[in-house]
Coordinates of N, CA, C and O and ligand atoms in Angstrom, one line a residue:
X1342 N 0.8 -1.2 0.0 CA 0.0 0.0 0.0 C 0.9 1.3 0.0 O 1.6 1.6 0.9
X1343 N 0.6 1.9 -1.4 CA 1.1 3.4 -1.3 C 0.2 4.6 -1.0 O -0.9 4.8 -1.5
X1344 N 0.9 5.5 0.1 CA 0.6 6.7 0.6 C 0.2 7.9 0.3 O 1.2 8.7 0.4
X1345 N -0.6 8.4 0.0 CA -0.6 9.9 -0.8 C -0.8 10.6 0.5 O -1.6 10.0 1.2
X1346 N -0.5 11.7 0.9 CA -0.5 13.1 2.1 C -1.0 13.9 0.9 O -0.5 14.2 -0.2
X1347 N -2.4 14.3 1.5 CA -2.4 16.0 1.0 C -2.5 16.4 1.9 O -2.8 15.8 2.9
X1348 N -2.0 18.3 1.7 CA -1.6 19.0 3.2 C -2.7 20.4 2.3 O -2.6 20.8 1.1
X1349 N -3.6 20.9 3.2 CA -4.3 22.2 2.5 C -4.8 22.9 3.9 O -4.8 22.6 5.1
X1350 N -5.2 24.2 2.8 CA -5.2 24.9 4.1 C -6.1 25.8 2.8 O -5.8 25.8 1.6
X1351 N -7.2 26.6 3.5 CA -7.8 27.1 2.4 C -9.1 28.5 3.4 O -9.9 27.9 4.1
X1352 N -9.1 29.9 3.4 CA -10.1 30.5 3.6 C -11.4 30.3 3.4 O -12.2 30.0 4.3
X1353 N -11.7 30.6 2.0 CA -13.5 30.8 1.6 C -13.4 29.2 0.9 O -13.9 29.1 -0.2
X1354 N -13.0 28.2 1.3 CA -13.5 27.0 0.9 C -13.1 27.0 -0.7 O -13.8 26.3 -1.4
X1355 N -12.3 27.6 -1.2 CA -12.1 26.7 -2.8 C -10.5 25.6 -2.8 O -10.2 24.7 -3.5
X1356 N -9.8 26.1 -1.9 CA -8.8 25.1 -2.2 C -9.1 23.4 -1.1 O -8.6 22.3 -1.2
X1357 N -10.0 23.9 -0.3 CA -10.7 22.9 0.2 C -11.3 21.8 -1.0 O -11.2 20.6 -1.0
X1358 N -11.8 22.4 -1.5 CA -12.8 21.4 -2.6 C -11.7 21.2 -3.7 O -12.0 20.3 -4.5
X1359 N -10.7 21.8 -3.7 CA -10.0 21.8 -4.9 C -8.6 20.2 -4.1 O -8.0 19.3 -4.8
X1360 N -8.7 20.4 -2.9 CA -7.9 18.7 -2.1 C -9.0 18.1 -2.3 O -9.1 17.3 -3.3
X1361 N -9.9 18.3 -1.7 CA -11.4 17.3 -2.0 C -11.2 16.4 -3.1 O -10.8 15.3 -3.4
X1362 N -11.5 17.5 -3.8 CA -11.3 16.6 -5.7 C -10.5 15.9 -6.1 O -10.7 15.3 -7.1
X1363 N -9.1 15.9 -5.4 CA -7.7 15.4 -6.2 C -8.4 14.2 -4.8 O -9.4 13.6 -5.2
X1364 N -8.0 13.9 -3.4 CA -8.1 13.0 -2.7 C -9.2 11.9 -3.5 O -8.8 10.9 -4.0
X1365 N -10.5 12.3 -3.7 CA -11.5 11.7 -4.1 C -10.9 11.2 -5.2 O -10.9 10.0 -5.1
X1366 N -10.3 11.5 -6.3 CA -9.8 10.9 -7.6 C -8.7 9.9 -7.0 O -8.8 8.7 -7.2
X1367 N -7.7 10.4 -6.3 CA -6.5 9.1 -5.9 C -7.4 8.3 -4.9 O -6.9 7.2 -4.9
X1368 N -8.5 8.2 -4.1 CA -8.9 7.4 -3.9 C -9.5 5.7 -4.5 O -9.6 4.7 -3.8
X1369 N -9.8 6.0 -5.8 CA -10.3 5.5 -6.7 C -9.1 4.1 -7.3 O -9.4 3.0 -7.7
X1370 N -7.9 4.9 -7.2 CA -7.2 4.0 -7.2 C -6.4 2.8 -6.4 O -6.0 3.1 -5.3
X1371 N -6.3 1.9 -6.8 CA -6.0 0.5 -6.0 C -4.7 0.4 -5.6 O -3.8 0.4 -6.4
X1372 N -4.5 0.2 -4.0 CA -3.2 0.0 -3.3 C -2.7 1.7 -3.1 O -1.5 2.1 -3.1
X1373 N -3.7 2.4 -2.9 CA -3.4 3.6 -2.7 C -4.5 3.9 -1.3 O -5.7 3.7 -1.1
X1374 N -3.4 4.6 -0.5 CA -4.3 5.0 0.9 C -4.1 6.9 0.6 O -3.2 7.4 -0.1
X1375 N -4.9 7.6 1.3 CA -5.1 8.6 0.7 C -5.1 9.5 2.1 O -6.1 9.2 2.7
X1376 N -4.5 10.3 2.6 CA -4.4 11.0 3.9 C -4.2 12.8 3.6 O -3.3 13.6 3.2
X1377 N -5.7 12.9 4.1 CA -5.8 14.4 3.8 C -5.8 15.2 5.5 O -6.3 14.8 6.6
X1378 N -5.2 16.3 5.1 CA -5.0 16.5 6.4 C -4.6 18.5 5.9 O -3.8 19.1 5.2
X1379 N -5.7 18.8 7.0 CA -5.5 20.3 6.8 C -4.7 21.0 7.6 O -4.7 20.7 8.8
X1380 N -3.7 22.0 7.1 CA -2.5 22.4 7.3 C -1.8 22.2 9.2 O -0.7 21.6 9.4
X1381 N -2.6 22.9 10.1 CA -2.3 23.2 11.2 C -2.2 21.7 11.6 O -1.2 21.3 12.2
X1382 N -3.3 20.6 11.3 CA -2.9 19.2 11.6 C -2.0 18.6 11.4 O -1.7 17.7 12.2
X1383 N -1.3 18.7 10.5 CA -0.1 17.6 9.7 C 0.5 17.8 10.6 O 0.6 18.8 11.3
X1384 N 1.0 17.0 10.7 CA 2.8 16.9 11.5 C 3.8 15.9 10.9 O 3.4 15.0 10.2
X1385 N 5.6 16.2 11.1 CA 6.3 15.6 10.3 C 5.8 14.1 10.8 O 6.1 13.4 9.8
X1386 N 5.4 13.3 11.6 CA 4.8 12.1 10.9 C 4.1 11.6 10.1 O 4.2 10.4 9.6
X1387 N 3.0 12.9 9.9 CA 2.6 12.7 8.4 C 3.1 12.3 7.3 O 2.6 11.4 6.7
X1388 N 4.4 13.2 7.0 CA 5.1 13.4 6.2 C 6.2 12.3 5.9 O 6.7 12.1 4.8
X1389 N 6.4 11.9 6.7 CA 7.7 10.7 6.8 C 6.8 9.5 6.4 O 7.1 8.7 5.5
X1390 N 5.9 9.3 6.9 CA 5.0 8.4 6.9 C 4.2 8.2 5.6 O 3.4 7.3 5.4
X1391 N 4.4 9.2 4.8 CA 3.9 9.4 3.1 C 4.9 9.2 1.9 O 6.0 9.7 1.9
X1392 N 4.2 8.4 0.6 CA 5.4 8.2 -0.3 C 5.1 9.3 -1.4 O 5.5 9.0 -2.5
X1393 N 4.4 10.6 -1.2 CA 4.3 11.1 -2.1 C 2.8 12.5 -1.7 O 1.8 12.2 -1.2
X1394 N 3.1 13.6 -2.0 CA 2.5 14.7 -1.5 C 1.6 15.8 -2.5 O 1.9 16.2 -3.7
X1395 N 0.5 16.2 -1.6 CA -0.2 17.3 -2.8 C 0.0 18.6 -1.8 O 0.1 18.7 -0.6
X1396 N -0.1 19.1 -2.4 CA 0.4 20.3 -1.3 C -0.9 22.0 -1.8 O -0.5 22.9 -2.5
X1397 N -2.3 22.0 -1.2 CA -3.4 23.0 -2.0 C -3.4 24.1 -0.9 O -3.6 24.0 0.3
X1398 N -3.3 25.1 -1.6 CA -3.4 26.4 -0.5 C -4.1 27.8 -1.4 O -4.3 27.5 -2.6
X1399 N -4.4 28.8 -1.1 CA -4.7 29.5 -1.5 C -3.7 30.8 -1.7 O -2.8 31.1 -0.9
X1400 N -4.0 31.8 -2.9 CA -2.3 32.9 -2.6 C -3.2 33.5 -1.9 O -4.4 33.4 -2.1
X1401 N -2.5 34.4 -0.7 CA -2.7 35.4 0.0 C -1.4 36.4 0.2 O -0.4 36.2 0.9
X1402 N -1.7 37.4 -0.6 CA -0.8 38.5 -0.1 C 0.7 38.6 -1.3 O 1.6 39.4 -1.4
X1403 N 0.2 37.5 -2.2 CA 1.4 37.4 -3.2 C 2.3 35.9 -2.3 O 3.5 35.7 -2.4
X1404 N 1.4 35.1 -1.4 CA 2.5 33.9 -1.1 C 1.5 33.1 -0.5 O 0.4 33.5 -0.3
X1405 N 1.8 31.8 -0.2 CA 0.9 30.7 0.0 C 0.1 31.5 1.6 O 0.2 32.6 2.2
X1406 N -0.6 30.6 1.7 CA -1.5 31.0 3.2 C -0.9 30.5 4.1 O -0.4 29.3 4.1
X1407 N -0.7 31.6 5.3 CA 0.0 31.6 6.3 C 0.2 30.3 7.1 O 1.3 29.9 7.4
X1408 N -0.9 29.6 7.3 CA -0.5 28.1 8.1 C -0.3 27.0 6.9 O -0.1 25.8 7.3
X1409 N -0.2 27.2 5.8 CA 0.5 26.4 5.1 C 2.1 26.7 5.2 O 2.9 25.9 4.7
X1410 N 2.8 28.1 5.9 CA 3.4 28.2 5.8 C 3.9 27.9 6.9 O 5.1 27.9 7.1
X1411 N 3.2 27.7 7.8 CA 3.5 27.2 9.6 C 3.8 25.7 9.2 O 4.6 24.9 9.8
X1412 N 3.1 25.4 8.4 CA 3.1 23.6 8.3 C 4.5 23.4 7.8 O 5.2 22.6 8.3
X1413 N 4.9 24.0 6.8 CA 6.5 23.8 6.0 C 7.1 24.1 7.1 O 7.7 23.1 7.5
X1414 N 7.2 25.2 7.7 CA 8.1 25.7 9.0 C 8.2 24.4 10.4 O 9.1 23.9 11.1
X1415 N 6.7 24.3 10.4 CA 7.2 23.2 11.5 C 7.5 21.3 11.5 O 7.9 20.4 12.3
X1416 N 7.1 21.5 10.0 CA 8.2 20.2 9.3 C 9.4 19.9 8.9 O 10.0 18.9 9.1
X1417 N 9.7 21.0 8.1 CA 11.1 21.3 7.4 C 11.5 20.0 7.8 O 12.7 19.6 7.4
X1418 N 13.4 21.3 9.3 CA 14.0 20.4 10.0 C 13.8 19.1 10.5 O 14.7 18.3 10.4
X1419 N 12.5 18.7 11.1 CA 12.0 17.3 11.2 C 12.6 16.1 10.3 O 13.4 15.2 10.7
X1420 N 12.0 16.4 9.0 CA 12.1 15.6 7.7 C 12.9 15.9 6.7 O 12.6 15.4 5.6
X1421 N 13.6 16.5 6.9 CA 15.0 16.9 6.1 C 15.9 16.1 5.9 O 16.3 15.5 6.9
X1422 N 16.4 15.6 4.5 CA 16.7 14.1 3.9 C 16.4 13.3 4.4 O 17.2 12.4 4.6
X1423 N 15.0 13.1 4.9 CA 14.5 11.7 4.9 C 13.3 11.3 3.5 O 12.7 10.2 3.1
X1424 N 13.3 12.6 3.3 CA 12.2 12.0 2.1 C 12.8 12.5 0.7 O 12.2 13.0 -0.2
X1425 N 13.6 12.2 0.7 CA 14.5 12.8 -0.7 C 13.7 12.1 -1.8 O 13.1 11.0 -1.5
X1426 N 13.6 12.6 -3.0 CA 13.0 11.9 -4.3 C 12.0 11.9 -4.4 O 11.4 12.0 -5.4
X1427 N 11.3 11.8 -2.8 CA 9.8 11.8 -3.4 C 8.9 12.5 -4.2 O 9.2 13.7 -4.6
X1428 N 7.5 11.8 -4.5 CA 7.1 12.6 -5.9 C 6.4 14.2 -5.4 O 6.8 14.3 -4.3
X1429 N 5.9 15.0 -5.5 CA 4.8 15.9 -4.9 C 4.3 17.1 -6.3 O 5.0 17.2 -7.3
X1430 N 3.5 17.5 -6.3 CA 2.7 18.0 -7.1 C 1.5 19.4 -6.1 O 0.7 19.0 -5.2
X1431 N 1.5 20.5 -6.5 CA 1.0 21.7 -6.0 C -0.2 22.4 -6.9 O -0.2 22.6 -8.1
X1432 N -1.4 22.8 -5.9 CA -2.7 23.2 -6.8 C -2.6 24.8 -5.7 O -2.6 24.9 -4.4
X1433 N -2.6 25.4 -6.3 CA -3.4 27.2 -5.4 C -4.5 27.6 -6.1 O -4.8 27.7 -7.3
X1434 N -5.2 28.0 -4.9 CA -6.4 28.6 -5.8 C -6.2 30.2 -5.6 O -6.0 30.5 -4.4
X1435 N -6.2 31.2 -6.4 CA -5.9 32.7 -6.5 C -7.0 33.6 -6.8 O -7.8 33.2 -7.6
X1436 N -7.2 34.6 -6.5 CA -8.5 35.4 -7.3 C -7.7 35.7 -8.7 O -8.2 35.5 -9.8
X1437 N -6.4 36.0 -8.6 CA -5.6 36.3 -10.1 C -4.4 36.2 -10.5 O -4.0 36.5 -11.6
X1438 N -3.6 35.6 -9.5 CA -1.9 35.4 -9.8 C -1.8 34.0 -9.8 O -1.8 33.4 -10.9
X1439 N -1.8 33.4 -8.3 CA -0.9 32.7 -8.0 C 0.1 31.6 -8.1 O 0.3 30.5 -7.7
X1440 N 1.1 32.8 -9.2 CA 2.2 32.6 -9.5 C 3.3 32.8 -8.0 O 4.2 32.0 -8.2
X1441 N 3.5 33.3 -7.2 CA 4.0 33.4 -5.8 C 3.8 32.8 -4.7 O 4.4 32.8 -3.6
X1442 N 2.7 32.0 -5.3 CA 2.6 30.7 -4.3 C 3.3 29.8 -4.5 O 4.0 29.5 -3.5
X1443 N 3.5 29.0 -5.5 CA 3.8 28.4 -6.5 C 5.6 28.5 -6.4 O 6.5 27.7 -6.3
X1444 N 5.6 29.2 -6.3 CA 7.3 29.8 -5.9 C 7.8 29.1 -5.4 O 8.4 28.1 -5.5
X1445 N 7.2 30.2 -4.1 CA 7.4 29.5 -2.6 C 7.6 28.1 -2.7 O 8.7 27.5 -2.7
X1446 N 6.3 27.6 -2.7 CA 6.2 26.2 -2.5 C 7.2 25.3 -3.6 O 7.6 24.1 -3.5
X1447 N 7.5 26.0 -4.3 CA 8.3 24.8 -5.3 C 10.0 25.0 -4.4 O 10.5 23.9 -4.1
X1448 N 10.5 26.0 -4.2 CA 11.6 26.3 -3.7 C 11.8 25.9 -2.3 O 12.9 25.6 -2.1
X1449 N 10.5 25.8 -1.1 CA 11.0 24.7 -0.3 C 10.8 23.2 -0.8 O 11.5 22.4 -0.2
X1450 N 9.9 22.8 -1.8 CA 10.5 21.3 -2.0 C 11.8 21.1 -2.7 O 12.4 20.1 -2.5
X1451 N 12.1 22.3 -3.6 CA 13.8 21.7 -3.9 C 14.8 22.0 -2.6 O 15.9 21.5 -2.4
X1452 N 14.0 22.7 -1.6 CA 15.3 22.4 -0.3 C 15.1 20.7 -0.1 O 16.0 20.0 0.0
X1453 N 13.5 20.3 -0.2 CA 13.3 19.2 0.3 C 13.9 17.8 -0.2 O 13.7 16.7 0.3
X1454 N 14.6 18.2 -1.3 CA 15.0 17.2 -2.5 C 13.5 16.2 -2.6 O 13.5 15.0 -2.3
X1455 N 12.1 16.9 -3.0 CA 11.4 16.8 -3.6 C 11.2 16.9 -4.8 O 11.6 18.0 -5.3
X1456 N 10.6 15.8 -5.6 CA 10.8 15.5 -7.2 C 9.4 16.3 -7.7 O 8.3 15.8 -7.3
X1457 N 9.2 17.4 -8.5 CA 8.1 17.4 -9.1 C 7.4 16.3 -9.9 O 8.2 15.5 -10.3
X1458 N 6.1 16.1 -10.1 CA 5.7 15.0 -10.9 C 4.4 15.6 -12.2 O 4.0 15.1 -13.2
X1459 N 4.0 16.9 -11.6 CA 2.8 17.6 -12.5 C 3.0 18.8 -12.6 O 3.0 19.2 -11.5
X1460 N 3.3 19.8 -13.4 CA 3.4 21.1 -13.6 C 2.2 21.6 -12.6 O 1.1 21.1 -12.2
X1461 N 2.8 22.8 -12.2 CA 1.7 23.0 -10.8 C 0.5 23.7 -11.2 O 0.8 24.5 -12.1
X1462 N -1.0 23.6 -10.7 CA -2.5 23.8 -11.1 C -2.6 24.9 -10.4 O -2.8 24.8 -9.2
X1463 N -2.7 25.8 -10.8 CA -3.4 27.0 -10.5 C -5.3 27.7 -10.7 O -5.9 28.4 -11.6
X1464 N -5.6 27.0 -9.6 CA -7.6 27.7 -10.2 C -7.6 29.5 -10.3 O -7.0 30.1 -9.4
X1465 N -7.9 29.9 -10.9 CA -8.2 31.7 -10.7 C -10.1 31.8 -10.7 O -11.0 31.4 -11.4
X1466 N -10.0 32.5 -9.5 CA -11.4 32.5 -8.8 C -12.0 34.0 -9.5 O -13.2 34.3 -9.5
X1467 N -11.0 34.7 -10.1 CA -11.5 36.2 -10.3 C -12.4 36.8 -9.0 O -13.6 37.3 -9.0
X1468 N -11.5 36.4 -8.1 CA -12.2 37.7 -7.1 C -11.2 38.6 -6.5 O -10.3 38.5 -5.6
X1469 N -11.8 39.8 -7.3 CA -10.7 40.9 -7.1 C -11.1 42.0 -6.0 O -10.4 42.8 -5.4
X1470 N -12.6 41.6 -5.9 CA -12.9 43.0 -5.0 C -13.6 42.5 -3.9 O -14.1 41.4 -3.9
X1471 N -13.5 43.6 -2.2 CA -13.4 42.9 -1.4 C -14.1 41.7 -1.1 O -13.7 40.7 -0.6
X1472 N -15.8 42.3 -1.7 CA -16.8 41.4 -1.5 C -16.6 40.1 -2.3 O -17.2 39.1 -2.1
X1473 N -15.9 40.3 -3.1 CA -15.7 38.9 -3.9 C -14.5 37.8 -3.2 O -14.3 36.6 -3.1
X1474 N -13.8 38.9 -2.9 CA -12.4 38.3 -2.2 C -13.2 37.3 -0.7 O -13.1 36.1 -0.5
X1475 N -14.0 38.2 0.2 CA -14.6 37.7 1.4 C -15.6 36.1 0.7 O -15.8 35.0 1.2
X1476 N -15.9 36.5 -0.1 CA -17.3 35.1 -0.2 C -16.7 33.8 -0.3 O -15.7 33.2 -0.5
X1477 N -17.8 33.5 0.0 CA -17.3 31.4 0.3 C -16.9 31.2 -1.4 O -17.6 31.8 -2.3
X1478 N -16.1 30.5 -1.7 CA -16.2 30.1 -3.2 C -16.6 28.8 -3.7 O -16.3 27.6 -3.3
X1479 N -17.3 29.1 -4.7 CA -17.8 27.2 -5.5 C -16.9 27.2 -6.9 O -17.1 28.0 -7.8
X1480 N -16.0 26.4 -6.9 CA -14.7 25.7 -7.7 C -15.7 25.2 -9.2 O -16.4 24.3 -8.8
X1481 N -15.9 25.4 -9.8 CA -16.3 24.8 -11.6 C -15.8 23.9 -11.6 O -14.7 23.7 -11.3
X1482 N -17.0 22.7 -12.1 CA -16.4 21.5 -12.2 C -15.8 21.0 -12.8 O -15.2 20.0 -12.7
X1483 N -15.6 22.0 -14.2 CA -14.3 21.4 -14.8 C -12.9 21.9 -14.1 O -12.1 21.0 -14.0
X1484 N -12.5 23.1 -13.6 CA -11.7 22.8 -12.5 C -11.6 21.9 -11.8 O -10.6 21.2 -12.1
X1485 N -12.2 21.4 -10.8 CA -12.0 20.4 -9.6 C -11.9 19.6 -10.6 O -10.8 18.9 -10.4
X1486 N -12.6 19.1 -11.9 CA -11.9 18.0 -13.2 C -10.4 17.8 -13.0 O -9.9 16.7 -12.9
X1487 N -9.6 19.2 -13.1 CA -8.2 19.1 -13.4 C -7.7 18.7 -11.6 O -6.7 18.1 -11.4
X1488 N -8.6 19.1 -10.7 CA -7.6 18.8 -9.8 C -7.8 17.1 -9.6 O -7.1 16.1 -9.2
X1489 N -8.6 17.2 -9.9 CA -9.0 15.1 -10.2 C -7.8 14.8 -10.6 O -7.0 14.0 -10.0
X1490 N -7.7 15.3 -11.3 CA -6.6 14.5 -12.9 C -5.4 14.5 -11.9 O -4.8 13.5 -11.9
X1491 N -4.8 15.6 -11.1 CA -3.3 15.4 -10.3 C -4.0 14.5 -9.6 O -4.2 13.5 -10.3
X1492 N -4.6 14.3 -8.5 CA -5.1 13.3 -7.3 C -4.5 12.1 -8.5 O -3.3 11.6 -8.6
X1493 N -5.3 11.9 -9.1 CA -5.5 10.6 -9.7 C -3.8 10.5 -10.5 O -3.1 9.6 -10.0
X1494 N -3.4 11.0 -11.1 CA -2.1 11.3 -11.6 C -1.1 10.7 -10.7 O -0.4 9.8 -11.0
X1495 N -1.2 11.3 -9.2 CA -0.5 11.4 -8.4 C -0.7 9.8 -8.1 O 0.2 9.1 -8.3
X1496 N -1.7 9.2 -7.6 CA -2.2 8.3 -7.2 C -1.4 7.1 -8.1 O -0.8 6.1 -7.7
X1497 N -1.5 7.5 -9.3 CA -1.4 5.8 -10.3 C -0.2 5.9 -10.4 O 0.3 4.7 -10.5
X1498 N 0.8 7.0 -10.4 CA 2.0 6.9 -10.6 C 3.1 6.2 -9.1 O 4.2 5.7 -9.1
X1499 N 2.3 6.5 -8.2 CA 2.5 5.9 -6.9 C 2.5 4.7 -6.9 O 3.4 4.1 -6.4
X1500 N 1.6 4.2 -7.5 CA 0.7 2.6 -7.2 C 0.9 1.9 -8.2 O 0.6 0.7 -8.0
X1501 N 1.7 2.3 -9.6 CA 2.7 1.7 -10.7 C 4.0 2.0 -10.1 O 4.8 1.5 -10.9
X1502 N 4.8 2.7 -9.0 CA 5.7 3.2 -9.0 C 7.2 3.4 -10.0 O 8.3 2.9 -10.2
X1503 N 6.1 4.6 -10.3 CA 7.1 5.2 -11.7 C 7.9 6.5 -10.9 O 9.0 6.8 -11.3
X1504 N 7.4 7.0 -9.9 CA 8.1 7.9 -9.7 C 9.9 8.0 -9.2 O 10.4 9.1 -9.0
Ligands
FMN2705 C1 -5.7 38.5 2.6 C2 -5.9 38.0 1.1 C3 -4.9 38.2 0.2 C4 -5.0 37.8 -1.1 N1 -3.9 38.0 -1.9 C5 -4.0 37.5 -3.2 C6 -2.9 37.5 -4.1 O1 -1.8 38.0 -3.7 N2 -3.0 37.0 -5.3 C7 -4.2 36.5 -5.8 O2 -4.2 36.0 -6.9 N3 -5.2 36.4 -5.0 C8 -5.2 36.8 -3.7 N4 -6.3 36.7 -2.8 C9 -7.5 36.1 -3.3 C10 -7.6 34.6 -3.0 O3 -6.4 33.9 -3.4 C11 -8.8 34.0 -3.6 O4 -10.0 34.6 -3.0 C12 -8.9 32.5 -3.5 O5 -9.9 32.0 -4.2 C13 -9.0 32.1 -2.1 O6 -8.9 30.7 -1.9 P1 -9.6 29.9 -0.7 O7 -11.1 29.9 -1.1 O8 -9.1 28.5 -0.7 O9 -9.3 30.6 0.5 C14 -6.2 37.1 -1.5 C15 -7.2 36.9 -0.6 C16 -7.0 37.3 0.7 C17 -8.2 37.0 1.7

């Protein structure tokens, strides 16, 4: 049995549904266990304990959301070259960039000697103004479609161990 960790952390609920969707797809797949776990919960036993990671947050501020960033901070050191190679793959949901999420997060997985496995998924919510920025969000199903496709992606390549 191979492990998938997703780690999310999400405000108005769209990067919520956007792990939702990828978990729900790698679930699907056989000899795959699927462990979703929102940001402030994870801990490096999570992480050690996983052969492979999704990592969904939302941009805030021009960089991932703050307890996504507590979660890398209070793993790092923990799990530092113990999980070398493994595979991981990154979804943000943005009202309009989140190209600076995406950064971030890619640059602590190369401290991580973490392997990309999917070019990273960016949803754009187009909520630029406050009231749009504040509201709960509902993800388009053909988005949560693409975050399927990493879940599941992530999943089969696990469970064929190609990575
Ligand atoms: C404090 C704050 C800062 C934000 N900064 C950005 C930003 O820098 N770039 C961007 O594209 N969207 C930004 N947004 C918009 C959110 O990324 C967008 O609303 C996204 O859909 C939220 O995802 P969530 O529903 O998972 O919380 C910001 C939202 C908040 C609340």
């Amino acid at each position: 049995m191979k492990r998938l960790l997703i780690v999310w952390h999400s405000h108005t609920g769209g990067s919520r549904q956007m792990a939702r969707a990828a978990a729900d797809a790698a679930r699907t797949e056989n000899g795959i266990e699927v462990c979703l776990r929102h940001a402030p919960e994870a801990q490096p036993d999570d992480v050690l304990a996983a052969d492979g990671y999704l990592f969904a947050t939302p941009e805030n501020l021009a960089s991932m959301a703050g307890l996504m960033k507590d979660f890398f901070d209070r793993v790092y050191y923990p799990v530092l070259d113990r999980i070398n190679g493994r595979p991981y793959a990154v979804m943000i949901c943005a009202g309009s960039d989140g190209s600076g999420a995406v950064r971030q997060i890619e640059r602590i997985a190369t401290g991580l000697r973490l392997k990309p496995v999917a070019p990273p998924l960016i949803v754009i919510t187009h909520a630029q103004t406050r009231e749009a920025i504040l509201a709960p969000k509902t993800i388009p199903v053909e988005e949560l479609a693409r975050c399927a496709e990493v879940g599941a992606g992530l999943a089969a390549g696990l469970a064929a161990g190609v990575f």
